[in-house]
Every structure is written in structure tokens, then in C-alpha cells.
Coordinates of C-alpha atoms and ligand atoms in Angstrom, one line a residue:
M416 CA 14.9 22.7 0.2
R417 CA 17.6 23.5 2.2
K418 CA 19.9 24.0 -0.8
Y419 CA 18.2 27.3 -1.4
A420 CA 18.4 28.3 2.3
T421 CA 21.3 30.4 1.4
L422 CA 19.9 32.3 -1.2
L423 CA 18.4 35.5 -0.9
L424 CA 16.6 38.4 -3.1
A425 CA 18.8 41.5 -2.6
I426 CA 15.9 43.9 -3.5
G427 CA 12.7 42.2 -1.9
I428 CA 11.0 43.9 0.3
F429 CA 10.9 42.5 3.9
A430 CA 7.1 41.0 4.3
G431 CA 7.3 39.9 7.7
S432 CA 6.7 42.3 10.2
C433 CA 4.4 44.6 7.7
N434 CA 2.1 42.0 7.7
N435 CA 1.4 41.7 11.3
Q436 CA -1.2 44.5 11.7
Q437 CA -3.0 43.4 9.0
N438 CA -3.1 39.3 10.1
K439 CA -4.7 40.9 13.3
K440 CA -7.4 42.9 11.8
E441 CA -8.2 39.6 9.4
S442 CA -8.5 37.4 12.3
M443 CA -11.2 39.8 14.0
N444 CA -13.3 40.3 10.9
N445 CA -13.2 36.8 9.4
S446 CA -12.6 33.3 10.4
N447 CA -9.2 32.0 11.5
D448 CA -9.4 29.8 8.4
A449 CA -10.2 32.6 5.7
A450 CA -7.7 34.9 7.6
F451 CA -4.9 31.9 7.7
D452 CA -5.5 31.3 3.7
S453 CA -5.0 34.7 3.0
Y454 CA -1.9 34.7 5.0
K455 CA -0.6 31.8 3.2
E456 CA -0.9 33.4 -0.2
R457 CA 1.1 36.3 1.2
F458 CA 3.6 34.0 2.7
V459 CA 4.0 32.2 -0.5
E460 CA 4.4 35.1 -2.4
A461 CA 7.3 36.3 -0.3
L462 CA 8.8 33.2 -0.1
W463 CA 9.5 33.3 -3.6
Q464 CA 10.8 37.0 -3.7
Q465 CA 13.4 35.4 -1.0
Y466 CA 14.3 32.2 -2.8
P467 CA 13.7 33.1 -6.3
G468 CA 15.8 30.2 -7.3
W469 CA 13.7 27.7 -5.3
A470 CA 10.9 29.7 -7.0
S471 CA 12.0 29.0 -10.4
S472 CA 12.5 25.1 -9.7
V473 CA 9.0 24.5 -8.7
G474 CA 7.8 26.4 -11.7
Y475 CA 7.0 29.9 -10.7
H476 CA 8.9 32.1 -12.9
K477 CA 8.5 35.5 -12.0
Y478 CA 11.7 35.8 -10.7
D479 CA 13.7 33.9 -13.3
S480 CA 16.3 36.8 -13.8
I481 CA 17.7 37.1 -10.4
L482 CA 20.5 35.3 -8.8
I483 CA 21.0 36.2 -5.5
V484 CA 24.6 36.9 -4.0
P485 CA 25.3 34.7 -1.3
D486 CA 27.0 37.3 1.1
A487 CA 26.6 38.2 4.6
A488 CA 24.0 40.9 3.9
A489 CA 21.9 38.1 2.1
R490 CA 22.0 35.7 5.0
N491 CA 20.8 38.4 7.5
K492 CA 18.3 39.2 5.1
E493 CA 17.0 35.6 5.2
I494 CA 17.1 35.8 8.9
A495 CA 15.2 38.7 8.9
F496 CA 12.3 37.3 6.7
C497 CA 12.1 33.8 8.6
K498 CA 11.8 36.0 12.0
G499 CA 9.2 38.1 10.5
Q500 CA 7.1 35.2 9.1
L501 CA 7.5 33.1 12.4
D502 CA 6.1 36.5 14.0
S503 CA 3.2 36.4 11.6
L504 CA 2.6 32.7 11.9
K505 CA 2.0 33.2 16.0
Q506 CA -0.9 35.6 15.2
F507 CA -2.9 32.3 14.6
D508 CA -4.0 30.3 17.0
D509 CA -4.3 26.4 16.4
N510 CA -8.0 26.6 17.6
G511 CA -10.5 27.3 15.2
L512 CA -8.1 26.3 12.0
S513 CA -9.1 23.3 9.9
D514 CA -7.2 20.2 10.2
N515 CA -5.2 20.9 7.1
N516 CA -4.0 24.4 7.7
K517 CA -3.1 23.1 11.4
I518 CA -0.7 21.0 9.7
D519 CA 0.5 23.6 6.6
K520 CA 1.3 26.0 9.7
A521 CA 3.4 23.6 11.5
M522 CA 5.1 23.0 8.2
M523 CA 5.6 26.5 7.6
R524 CA 7.2 27.0 11.3
N525 CA 9.4 23.9 10.6
Q526 CA 10.6 25.6 7.3
L527 CA 11.4 28.9 8.8
E528 CA 13.0 27.8 11.8
S529 CA 15.0 24.8 9.8
S530 CA 16.2 27.9 7.7
I531 CA 17.3 29.8 10.8
W532 CA 19.0 26.8 12.1
S533 CA 20.7 26.4 9.1
V534 CA 22.5 29.7 8.7
N535 CA 23.4 29.8 12.7
E536 CA 24.3 26.2 13.4
E537 CA 24.5 23.9 10.6
K538 CA 26.6 26.7 8.7
S539 CA 26.9 24.5 5.6
Y540 CA 27.5 27.9 3.6
E541 CA 30.9 27.7 5.4
W542 CA 31.9 23.9 4.8
N543 CA 30.1 22.8 1.9
P544 CA 31.6 24.2 -1.4
A545 CA 29.3 22.2 -3.3
Q546 CA 26.3 24.2 -2.2
Y547 CA 27.8 26.9 -4.7
N548 CA 26.7 26.0 -8.4
V549 CA 24.8 28.0 -10.8
S550 CA 24.5 25.7 -13.5
E551 CA 21.2 23.4 -12.6
G552 CA 19.4 26.7 -12.3
F553 CA 20.4 28.1 -15.8
A554 CA 19.5 24.5 -17.1
D555 CA 16.4 24.8 -15.9
I556 CA 15.4 28.0 -17.6
L557 CA 17.1 26.9 -20.7
N558 CA 14.9 23.3 -20.6
G559 CA 12.0 24.9 -19.7
T560 CA 8.4 25.1 -21.9
Y561 CA 6.8 27.5 -19.6
D562 CA 7.7 30.7 -22.0
S563 CA 9.1 31.5 -25.3
L564 CA 12.9 30.9 -26.2
D565 CA 13.5 34.4 -26.5
N566 CA 11.7 35.5 -23.4
R567 CA 13.6 32.8 -21.5
L568 CA 17.4 33.9 -22.8
R569 CA 16.7 37.3 -21.9
N570 CA 16.0 36.3 -18.3
I571 CA 19.0 34.0 -18.6
G572 CA 21.2 37.2 -19.4
K573 CA 19.9 39.1 -16.6
R574 CA 20.9 36.3 -14.5
L575 CA 24.4 36.0 -15.7
A576 CA 25.2 39.2 -14.5
A577 CA 25.4 38.2 -10.8
V578 CA 27.6 35.4 -11.7
P579 CA 30.9 36.5 -11.0
A580 CA 29.8 38.4 -7.4
F581 CA 28.0 34.9 -6.8
Y582 CA 31.5 33.2 -6.7
E583 CA 33.3 36.0 -5.3
A584 CA 30.8 35.4 -2.2
A585 CA 31.2 31.6 -2.0
K586 CA 35.3 32.4 -1.6
Q587 CA 34.7 35.0 0.9
N588 CA 31.9 32.3 2.8
I589 CA 34.1 29.4 2.7
K590 CA 36.0 28.3 5.7
N591 CA 37.8 24.6 6.6
P592 CA 35.5 23.0 4.4
T593 CA 35.2 19.0 4.0
A594 CA 37.5 17.4 1.7
E595 CA 34.8 15.7 0.0
H596 CA 32.4 18.5 -0.6
T597 CA 35.5 20.6 -1.8
Q598 CA 36.3 17.7 -4.3
L599 CA 32.4 17.4 -5.3
A600 CA 32.2 21.1 -5.8
V601 CA 35.3 20.8 -8.4
E602 CA 33.6 18.3 -10.5
Q603 CA 30.5 20.0 -10.6
N604 CA 31.4 23.2 -11.4
M605 CA 33.8 22.2 -14.0
G606 CA 31.2 19.8 -15.6
G607 CA 28.5 22.6 -15.2
A608 CA 30.2 25.0 -17.1
S609 CA 29.0 23.2 -19.9
V610 CA 25.6 24.6 -19.6
L611 CA 27.3 28.0 -20.3
E612 CA 29.7 27.2 -22.6
Q613 CA 27.9 24.8 -24.9
D614 CA 24.0 24.4 -24.3
L615 CA 23.6 28.4 -24.2
P616 CA 25.2 29.4 -27.2
A617 CA 23.7 26.6 -29.2
A618 CA 20.1 28.0 -27.8
L619 CA 21.3 31.3 -29.0
Q620 CA 21.7 30.1 -32.5
K621 CA 17.9 28.8 -32.6
S622 CA 16.8 31.8 -30.8
H623 CA 15.2 35.2 -33.0
L624 CA 16.9 37.8 -30.5
P625 CA 18.6 40.3 -32.3
E626 CA 22.0 40.1 -32.9
A627 CA 23.6 42.5 -30.5
E628 CA 21.5 40.9 -27.8
K629 CA 22.9 37.7 -29.0
T630 CA 26.3 38.7 -28.5
A631 CA 26.0 40.9 -24.9
I632 CA 24.2 37.4 -23.6
K633 CA 27.4 35.4 -25.3
E634 CA 30.0 37.7 -23.6
K635 CA 28.3 37.6 -20.3
A636 CA 27.8 33.9 -20.5
A637 CA 31.8 33.6 -20.8
Q638 CA 32.4 35.6 -18.1
A639 CA 30.1 33.7 -15.8
A640 CA 32.0 30.4 -16.9
T641 CA 35.7 31.9 -16.3
A642 CA 33.9 32.5 -13.0
M643 CA 32.7 29.1 -12.5
K644 CA 35.7 27.1 -13.6
G645 CA 37.9 29.8 -11.5
Y646 CA 36.0 29.1 -8.6
A647 CA 36.7 25.2 -9.0
D648 CA 40.3 26.2 -9.8
W649 CA 40.6 28.1 -6.4
L650 CA 39.0 25.1 -4.5
K651 CA 41.9 22.6 -5.8
N652 CA 44.6 24.8 -4.8
L653 CA 43.0 26.0 -1.4
K654 CA 45.3 25.3 1.1
N655 CA 43.4 23.1 3.9
D656 CA 45.6 20.7 5.6
Q657 CA 43.1 20.0 8.4
P658 CA 39.8 19.6 6.6
R659 CA 36.5 19.8 8.5
S660 CA 35.2 16.1 9.2
F661 CA 32.2 15.3 6.5
R662 CA 30.7 13.2 9.7
L663 CA 27.9 15.8 10.5
G664 CA 28.5 14.9 14.9
K665 CA 25.9 13.7 16.9
D666 CA 24.1 16.7 17.7
L667 CA 24.0 18.5 14.6
Y668 CA 22.7 15.7 13.1
A669 CA 19.9 15.0 15.7
K670 CA 18.7 18.5 15.0
K671 CA 18.7 17.8 11.1
F672 CA 17.0 14.9 11.8
D673 CA 14.1 16.7 13.4
F674 CA 13.9 19.3 10.8
D675 CA 13.8 17.5 7.7
I676 CA 12.4 14.4 8.4
Q677 CA 9.2 15.6 10.9
S678 CA 9.0 12.2 12.6
G679 CA 7.2 11.3 15.6
Y680 CA 10.5 9.7 16.5
T681 CA 14.2 10.8 17.3
V682 CA 17.0 9.7 15.2
D683 CA 17.9 7.4 18.1
E684 CA 14.6 5.6 18.2
I685 CA 14.3 5.2 14.3
Y686 CA 18.0 3.9 14.6
K687 CA 17.1 1.2 17.2
K688 CA 14.3 0.1 15.0
A689 CA 16.3 -0.2 12.0
Q690 CA 18.6 -2.2 14.0
E691 CA 15.9 -4.8 15.0
H692 CA 14.1 -4.7 11.8
K693 CA 17.6 -5.7 10.0
Q694 CA 17.5 -8.6 12.1
E695 CA 13.9 -9.9 11.4
L696 CA 14.7 -9.5 7.9
H697 CA 17.5 -11.6 8.4
T698 CA 15.6 -14.4 10.3
K699 CA 12.9 -14.3 7.6
M700 CA 15.9 -14.3 4.4
A701 CA 17.4 -17.3 5.8
A702 CA 14.1 -19.4 6.3
L703 CA 13.3 -18.7 2.6
A704 CA 16.9 -19.3 1.4
N705 CA 16.8 -22.6 3.3
Q706 CA 13.7 -23.5 1.3
L707 CA 14.8 -22.4 -1.7
W708 CA 18.3 -24.0 -1.7
S709 CA 18.0 -27.2 -3.8
K710 CA 15.7 -25.5 -6.4
Y711 CA 18.7 -23.2 -7.1
M712 CA 21.7 -24.9 -5.8
G713 CA 21.1 -28.5 -6.3
N714 CA 23.1 -30.8 -4.2
A715 CA 25.8 -28.3 -3.1
Q716 CA 26.8 -27.9 0.3
K717 CA 24.5 -25.4 2.4
P718 CA 27.3 -22.7 3.8
A719 CA 27.0 -22.9 7.8
D720 CA 26.7 -18.9 7.7
S721 CA 23.2 -18.0 7.3
L722 CA 24.4 -14.8 5.5
L723 CA 26.5 -16.7 3.2
L724 CA 23.3 -18.9 2.5
I725 CA 20.9 -16.1 1.6
R726 CA 24.0 -14.4 -0.5
Q727 CA 24.4 -17.5 -2.8
V728 CA 20.5 -18.2 -3.3
I729 CA 20.2 -14.2 -4.2
D730 CA 22.9 -14.5 -6.5
K731 CA 21.3 -17.5 -8.2
I732 CA 18.1 -15.9 -8.3
S733 CA 19.2 -12.5 -10.0
L734 CA 20.7 -14.2 -12.9
Q735 CA 17.0 -14.1 -14.1
H736 CA 16.7 -10.7 -15.7
T737 CA 15.7 -8.8 -18.9
S738 CA 18.5 -7.9 -21.7
P739 CA 20.1 -4.4 -22.1
D740 CA 18.0 -3.9 -25.2
S741 CA 14.5 -5.0 -23.6
F742 CA 14.9 -3.0 -20.4
Q743 CA 12.4 -0.2 -20.9
A744 CA 10.1 -2.5 -23.0
A745 CA 9.9 -4.7 -19.7
I746 CA 8.9 -1.5 -17.6
E747 CA 6.5 -0.3 -19.7
K748 CA 4.7 -4.1 -19.9
Q749 CA 4.4 -3.9 -16.1
I750 CA 2.6 -0.7 -15.8
P751 CA -0.8 -2.1 -17.0
V752 CA -0.3 -5.1 -14.6
L753 CA 0.1 -3.5 -11.9
V754 CA -3.0 -1.1 -12.6
D755 CA -5.3 -4.3 -13.0
F756 CA -3.8 -5.9 -9.6
I757 CA -4.6 -2.8 -7.9
K758 CA -8.2 -2.6 -9.5
K759 CA -9.0 -6.4 -8.9
K760 CA -7.9 -6.3 -5.5
D761 CA -9.7 -2.8 -4.8
L762 CA -6.4 -1.4 -3.3
I763 CA -6.5 2.5 -4.1
Y764 CA -8.5 4.6 -6.9
I765 CA -6.3 5.1 -10.2
D766 CA -7.6 8.2 -12.2
P767 CA -7.6 7.5 -15.2
A768 CA -7.2 10.8 -16.4
K769 CA -3.9 11.1 -15.5
P770 CA -1.8 8.2 -17.1
L771 CA 1.6 7.7 -16.6
V772 CA 4.0 8.3 -19.5
V773 CA 7.0 5.9 -19.6
R774 CA 9.8 7.4 -21.8
K775 CA 13.6 7.3 -22.2
E776 CA 15.1 10.1 -20.0
P777 CA 15.6 13.1 -22.1
A778 CA 19.1 14.2 -23.1
Y779 CA 19.4 16.7 -20.3
M780 CA 19.0 13.9 -17.5
A781 CA 21.4 11.6 -19.1
G782 CA 23.7 9.8 -17.4
V783 CA 21.1 8.7 -14.4
A784 CA 21.0 5.2 -14.7
G785 CA 17.8 3.2 -13.6
A786 CA 14.0 5.1 -13.2
S787 CA 13.0 8.2 -11.8
I788 CA 9.3 10.0 -11.8
N789 CA 9.1 13.5 -13.2
A790 CA 5.8 15.2 -12.1
P791 CA 4.3 18.3 -12.7
G792 CA 5.3 20.9 -10.1
P793 CA 2.7 22.6 -8.1
Y794 CA 2.2 25.3 -10.8
D795 CA 1.7 23.3 -13.6
K796 CA -1.0 20.4 -12.5
G797 CA -2.3 19.2 -15.9
G798 CA 1.3 18.8 -16.9
N799 CA 2.3 15.1 -18.0
T800 CA 3.9 12.8 -15.3
Y801 CA 6.7 11.0 -17.0
Y802 CA 8.5 7.9 -16.0
N803 CA 12.0 8.6 -17.3
V804 CA 13.9 5.3 -18.2
G805 CA 17.9 5.4 -18.6
S806 CA 18.8 3.8 -21.7
L807 CA 21.3 0.9 -21.1
S808 CA 22.8 1.4 -24.6
G809 CA 26.4 2.0 -24.7
W810 CA 27.1 0.3 -21.3
D811 CA 30.1 -2.1 -21.5
K812 CA 28.8 -5.1 -21.0
Q813 CA 29.9 -6.2 -17.4
K814 CA 28.5 -3.1 -16.0
A815 CA 25.1 -3.4 -18.0
E816 CA 25.3 -7.1 -16.4
S817 CA 25.6 -5.9 -13.0
Y818 CA 23.2 -3.7 -13.1
L819 CA 20.4 -5.9 -14.6
R820 CA 21.2 -8.6 -12.1
E821 CA 20.4 -5.8 -9.3
Y822 CA 17.2 -5.0 -11.3
N823 CA 16.4 -8.9 -12.4
N824 CA 12.9 -10.0 -13.3
Y825 CA 11.8 -9.7 -9.5
T826 CA 13.3 -6.3 -8.0
L827 CA 12.5 -4.8 -11.7
Q828 CA 8.9 -5.3 -10.4
I829 CA 9.2 -3.8 -6.9
L830 CA 11.1 -1.0 -8.7
N831 CA 7.9 -0.2 -10.4
I832 CA 5.8 -0.6 -7.3
H833 CA 8.0 2.1 -5.6
E834 CA 8.5 4.9 -8.6
A835 CA 5.2 4.3 -10.2
I836 CA 2.0 2.5 -9.1
P837 CA 1.2 2.8 -6.3
G838 CA 3.9 4.5 -5.6
H839 CA 5.4 7.8 -6.0
Y840 CA 3.3 8.4 -9.3
T841 CA 0.0 7.3 -7.4
Q842 CA 0.8 9.8 -4.2
L843 CA 1.7 12.6 -6.6
V844 CA -1.7 12.5 -8.4
Y845 CA -3.3 12.5 -5.0
S846 CA -1.4 15.3 -3.7
N847 CA -1.7 17.6 -6.5
Q848 CA -5.2 17.0 -5.8
S849 CA -4.5 18.1 -2.2
P850 CA -5.7 22.0 -2.1
S851 CA -2.6 23.1 -0.3
I852 CA 0.3 24.4 -2.0
I853 CA 2.1 24.6 1.2
K854 CA 2.1 20.6 1.4
A855 CA 3.4 20.9 -2.3
I856 CA 6.1 23.3 -1.8
L857 CA 7.3 22.1 1.8
G858 CA 6.0 18.1 0.9
N859 CA 7.9 15.9 3.5
G860 CA 10.5 13.8 1.8
A861 CA 10.1 11.0 4.2
M862 CA 6.3 10.4 3.9
V863 CA 6.7 10.6 0.1
E864 CA 9.6 8.1 0.3
G865 CA 7.9 6.6 3.2
W866 CA 5.0 5.9 1.2
A867 CA 6.5 4.6 -1.9
V868 CA 8.5 2.0 0.2
Y869 CA 5.2 1.1 2.3
T870 CA 3.6 0.2 -0.8
E871 CA 5.8 -2.9 -1.9
R872 CA 5.0 -4.5 1.1
M873 CA 1.4 -3.8 1.0
M874 CA 1.4 -5.0 -2.7
L875 CA 3.5 -8.3 -1.8
E876 CA 1.1 -8.9 1.3
E877 CA -2.1 -8.4 -0.9
G878 CA -0.9 -11.1 -3.2
Y879 CA 1.2 -9.4 -6.0
G880 CA 4.0 -12.1 -7.3
N881 CA 1.7 -14.8 -6.2
N882 CA 3.5 -14.9 -2.9
E883 CA 6.3 -16.9 -4.8
P884 CA 9.1 -17.2 -1.8
E885 CA 11.6 -15.5 -4.5
M886 CA 9.4 -12.6 -4.7
W887 CA 9.8 -12.2 -1.0
L888 CA 13.3 -13.1 -0.5
M889 CA 14.2 -10.5 -3.2
Y890 CA 11.5 -8.0 -1.7
Y891 CA 13.3 -8.5 1.8
K892 CA 16.5 -7.7 0.2
W893 CA 15.3 -4.9 -1.2
N894 CA 13.5 -3.6 2.1
L895 CA 17.1 -4.2 3.6
R896 CA 18.3 -1.3 1.6
S897 CA 16.2 1.1 3.2
T898 CA 16.6 -0.3 6.4
C899 CA 20.6 0.1 6.2
N900 CA 20.4 3.3 4.9
T901 CA 19.3 4.7 8.1
I902 CA 21.9 2.5 9.7
L903 CA 24.9 3.8 7.6
D904 CA 23.6 7.5 7.8
H905 CA 23.3 7.2 11.5
D906 CA 26.7 5.7 12.3
V907 CA 28.7 8.0 9.6
H908 CA 27.2 10.8 10.9
A909 CA 26.4 10.4 14.4
G910 CA 29.3 8.0 15.1
N911 CA 32.8 7.0 13.1
M912 CA 32.1 4.4 10.9
T913 CA 34.8 3.4 8.7
K914 CA 34.5 2.7 5.0
E915 CA 35.8 -0.5 5.8
Q916 CA 32.6 -0.9 8.1
A917 CA 30.2 0.5 5.5
M918 CA 31.3 -1.8 3.2
H919 CA 30.7 -4.9 5.3
L920 CA 27.1 -3.5 6.1
L921 CA 26.1 -3.0 2.4
M922 CA 27.6 -6.2 1.1
D923 CA 27.7 -8.8 3.5
E924 CA 24.6 -7.8 5.4
A925 CA 22.6 -6.3 2.8
F926 CA 23.6 -8.3 0.0
Q927 CA 24.5 -5.3 -2.4
Q928 CA 27.3 -5.6 -5.6
Q929 CA 30.3 -3.7 -4.8
S930 CA 29.6 -1.0 -7.3
E931 CA 26.0 0.1 -5.3
A932 CA 27.9 -0.3 -2.2
E933 CA 30.5 2.1 -3.4
G934 CA 28.1 4.4 -4.9
K935 CA 25.9 4.4 -1.5
W936 CA 29.5 5.4 0.3
R937 CA 30.0 8.5 -1.8
R938 CA 26.4 9.6 -1.5
V939 CA 26.4 9.5 2.6
N940 CA 29.9 11.4 2.5
V941 CA 28.2 14.4 0.7
T942 CA 24.6 14.2 2.2
Q943 CA 23.2 13.8 5.8
V944 CA 19.7 12.6 7.0
Q945 CA 18.1 12.4 3.6
L946 CA 19.0 8.1 3.6
C947 CA 16.8 8.0 6.7
S948 CA 13.9 9.2 4.7
Y949 CA 12.7 5.7 3.6
F950 CA 13.0 3.6 6.6
T951 CA 11.4 6.4 9.0
G952 CA 8.5 7.1 6.6
Y953 CA 7.6 3.7 6.0
T954 CA 7.9 2.6 9.7
E955 CA 5.5 5.1 10.4
I956 CA 3.0 4.4 7.7
Y957 CA 3.1 1.2 8.5
E958 CA 2.6 1.4 12.2
L959 CA -0.4 3.8 11.5
R960 CA -2.0 1.0 9.2
E961 CA -1.7 -1.4 11.8
E962 CA -2.9 1.0 14.8
L963 CA -6.2 2.2 13.0
K964 CA -6.7 -1.9 11.8
K965 CA -6.8 -2.5 15.8
K966 CA -9.0 0.3 16.5
M967 CA -11.2 -0.5 13.6
G968 CA -11.5 -4.0 13.8
D969 CA -14.2 -5.0 11.2
K970 CA -14.6 -1.7 9.9
F971 CA -11.0 -1.0 8.4
N972 CA -11.0 -1.2 5.3
L973 CA -7.6 -0.6 3.4
K974 CA -8.6 1.3 0.2
A975 CA -10.6 3.6 2.4
F976 CA -7.0 4.0 4.7
H977 CA -4.9 4.6 1.6
E978 CA -7.2 7.4 0.1
K979 CA -7.9 9.1 3.3
F980 CA -4.2 8.9 4.2
L981 CA -3.0 10.4 0.3
S982 CA -5.7 13.0 1.0
Y983 CA -3.9 15.1 3.3
G984 CA -1.1 15.9 0.9
S985 CA 2.8 15.3 1.5
A986 CA 2.5 16.3 4.9
P987 CA 4.5 14.7 7.5
V988 CA 3.1 11.2 8.6
K989 CA 3.0 12.3 12.4
Y990 CA 0.8 15.2 11.6
I991 CA -1.3 12.7 9.3
K992 CA -1.5 10.0 12.3
E993 CA -3.0 13.1 14.8
M994 CA -5.5 13.4 12.1
M995 CA -6.5 10.1 11.4
L996 CA -6.5 9.1 14.8
K997 CA -8.5 12.0 16.5
D998 CA -11.8 10.3 16.1
F999 CA -10.6 7.3 18.2
K1000 CA -9.3 9.3 21.4
Ligands
ZN1957 ZN1 22.9 -12.2 -17.1
ZN1958 ZN1 11.4 6.6 -4.0

């Protein structure tokens, strides 16, 4: 979301203050909920005027032709928009609002306050040159299926006109950027230019636009590509002897955690939990590795160091894996197995009318290995949900082998639980049934990731994998990844963790392959807080379940818990918890 925080509509009507009078009147005439519902509609429409790029990305295409030039005036307008909407929100008292509206209100306020904080305090528009990149927006419109190619190209043509001014404003904004974000911006803008230089001209060829129009768009595309590559060149030559550190710093980091995760815990509390959890996992893993030692290692001498012991057993088990050619088939075969297990154990209702389509990842997404869920947005609820599986064809042997060991016969099942059933895919089906568009738009990443991580453990606890020690050991390794993501993110951004220390954590303590650990280091160099979402959400969901079990005793039902929990949509766990525990106070 924050990536849109600096975008702004130049000709938009500032919607905040003019709504206040209307809101007051409405709350006198109607019930609070009815008034709030109609305010939400106006809020969303104003939000899309304010952030047209964000609108396009969620499938709202009215403002496709607009690209905001991210200058100081745009930031001032954004602040005014957020303050105006915050004023409007204040007109509504929580008393008299339904549970769902209460949560919506809290999420809207968080979004608005977070945007103001980002402009005034975080100021990533100064130090993160990678936030300026127009290619993704153009690629989305180009690959869209919501409108005819000709209409989409006309919008692209209008949008292209603002690209040179966009990059001029970017250059004005940048002050003392980090070396890491600068390098990322150079790579991504150089690479992204191909959308304008190749994909767009190819689409123009196929279109039925008059020749003159085609030529005009082609010319604007060439100018835009020049501006884009010019920006990358400018960054390459930028004199920056003492670049800002890529570490966010303790204070900004703590604040960003509060805004982005919306946890019931502070970042320090979660960090402490992650440290303790890592120790627990190591203890459990050592016991399993001991138990499995002779089966996998025969009479070999057991190392005295328990981390080395675990590593050796894991390495051996990881040799059981599929081949590059059958990777997709292996995933496809598992989906019905997971569905059957969930039905047999009565864990959650799975709507048969919304099947999951497994497909090879489309060309424009190619290069992203592994698997990901592609779900219909809030404006396309009937659309297919795709499970994109990256192809390993063309990979060199060594790379494919290392990848397949990581996604071996055991972890591949956990991956499918996480991404598909009952993880992300199942959660998204429930989320789309939630009536609130606010929760779909402002969906809480920690809840979404936390749910997927929670289901991994839940499935194994219910007996998926027949309680095989191999399955549990590989699960614990997988769970260590989320846990160590939090430790890494915290220690890098609120502390001074070096690359060497990070490699020790990820490889020696979390048993990752070097390439995976290197990738994680690059990721933590250019992102902040997001890596905490998995462990935080998981911890809060698991704790909520255990608390409800205690309070309900015999009346606790796992299926009912799952369905009730997901019925709130993608809301922060702390609010769902408040609602679910309300009756026990
Ligand atoms: Zn192998
Ligand atoms: Zn996930």
C-alpha cells in the first residue's frame, strides 16, 4: 500500500472537508451504520481519485489514464486528503457501529495516519529511488482483460504523457539515497523500460487503432522510455559519498511496525517471542534428528553440536524430491489430497463452486520461481483464482537440484498447505465473501500471511502426514524460516546485524541453502517490517485459538473457529480477537 503513498491526483476534488456537513446530517437522520456505510462508499471513490495507480492495481479502472507527478504539491494534497478524511471519520462514534464497521473505521484511520507519517517522518520519497518506476502500472493495463485492447491503449497513451515530468519530480525529491535502493532502482528501471520499448509496440501492432494514433502513442512511449533510462543513468552517476544507511533505525522501525502490522504486540514483544520460539524449535528438532539418525545416517558418528546434527539429517531427507519436469504435476496431484483430508477431518468448509486453477505461470510473470496465488480483486470477485507454478525448465542442473531439495517431498506439501489449501487460497475465498470492500482494499498482510503459516501447523496437528517424524522435522525447518525472518528484520533495521551475522542465523540456525540466505539478505536490505508479518500473524492467531479453547472447554469446535475467524475478512488479528472474545468478558 505504501508504494502508492506518494502518488496523487493533480486535478482531483479534495473530498474531506466538504463531506463533514453531510456526515453530520446523515448520522442524525439514519442509524449510525447506514451513515457510515454511505461514507465508506464516498471514501473509497475519493481514495481512488487520490491514488489512481493503486486503483488500477486492484481492478478499478476509471483512472487508468492518470499518472500522478510525485512533486511537493502532490504530497501537500495527499496530506490534505488524509487530514480531511480523518476529520470525517471523527464524526462517527464507535458506539452504534456494527463489529464490521468498527474494524473498518480503525483500518481506515490507520491507513490515513500511516500515509501522513510516511510523508512527514519516514520520507522514503527522499531516500528510496526504487519507489519511482512506472513500468508495473503500464504492464498491468497492457495485460488486463477488463476492456478492449484499443481502449486500454488509449488510456496508456494519455498516461504516458506524464512520464517525463514524473521522473523529473523523482530527481528533485531524491536526497542522500541508500546505496541499496539506488542500485535496485537502476536495475528495475533499466529492466522495466522493455515494457515501453517492446511490449507496448507489439500490442500496438495487434490493435485496431488508426495509424496516426498508433504513431502518436509510439512516440510518447519512446519519450517515456528515454526518461526512464535517463533516470537510471542519473542515479548511476549521482555523487553520494556518504549514502544513508539502508537500516531504518529503531524509532522509525517501531512506528512502521505498528502501522503496517497492526499487532496487539509491540515489535520488541514480538522479537522476544521469536527468539524464544527459535529455541523451542531447535530443541524439538534435535530430538527428532536424534530419533531419525540411524535411519538416515546408519552408523555414522553423531556430531556433538545439535545444530550440526539437525543439519545432516535435514540434508539427507531433502534428497527425496521430484524432478524438474514433474514439479507442476506433483503440485497438482496434492490439491485433491489436501481437500479430502480437510473434509474427512471437518476442518473448514471449502466452497466447491470456487475451484483453484493450477497453471504454469504466465509469461509476463516468468522468472519468479516457486508458487504463488493469483486471486481476483475486490472488483472481480467472480474471476478465477490461479495457482501459478514456476517452471524449472531451462534452469541449470545445479540450481534446479538446490531448489528441489528446498522444495522436497515434505516441504512441497507444506508449501501447498500455505499457498493453497487451507492457506492463502481458502482465506481469499472467505475474504471475498466478506461484505466489506475496506478489508479487501486495506487487507492486513500479517493476518493474511499469519493465517497461511497457522494452517501449516494446524494441518500437522490434525494428523496430516501421519505424524511422521520426517514431516514434523521439515515443518519445523519451514517454521524456523518465518521465525528467523522476524529476528533478521528486527536486528537489521533496529540494530546493526552484519551480513556475516545474518548468514550465520539463516544458514547455521535456520538450515537454509546459501542461495536462499543470500536472497533473504538482499530482501531485508530493501524492505522493512514486511518480513515480520508471517510470524506475528501466526503467533496472534495461534494464541487466540488457544485462549478460546481454554474459555470454551468442551464447546470449542475447530471448524467453527476457522470459519468464524475468516468471516471477518482480511482484518488485523487484534480486532478479530476483540470481537471473538467479546462474549467471554
Ligand atoms: Zn536430487
Ligand atoms: Zn504466504
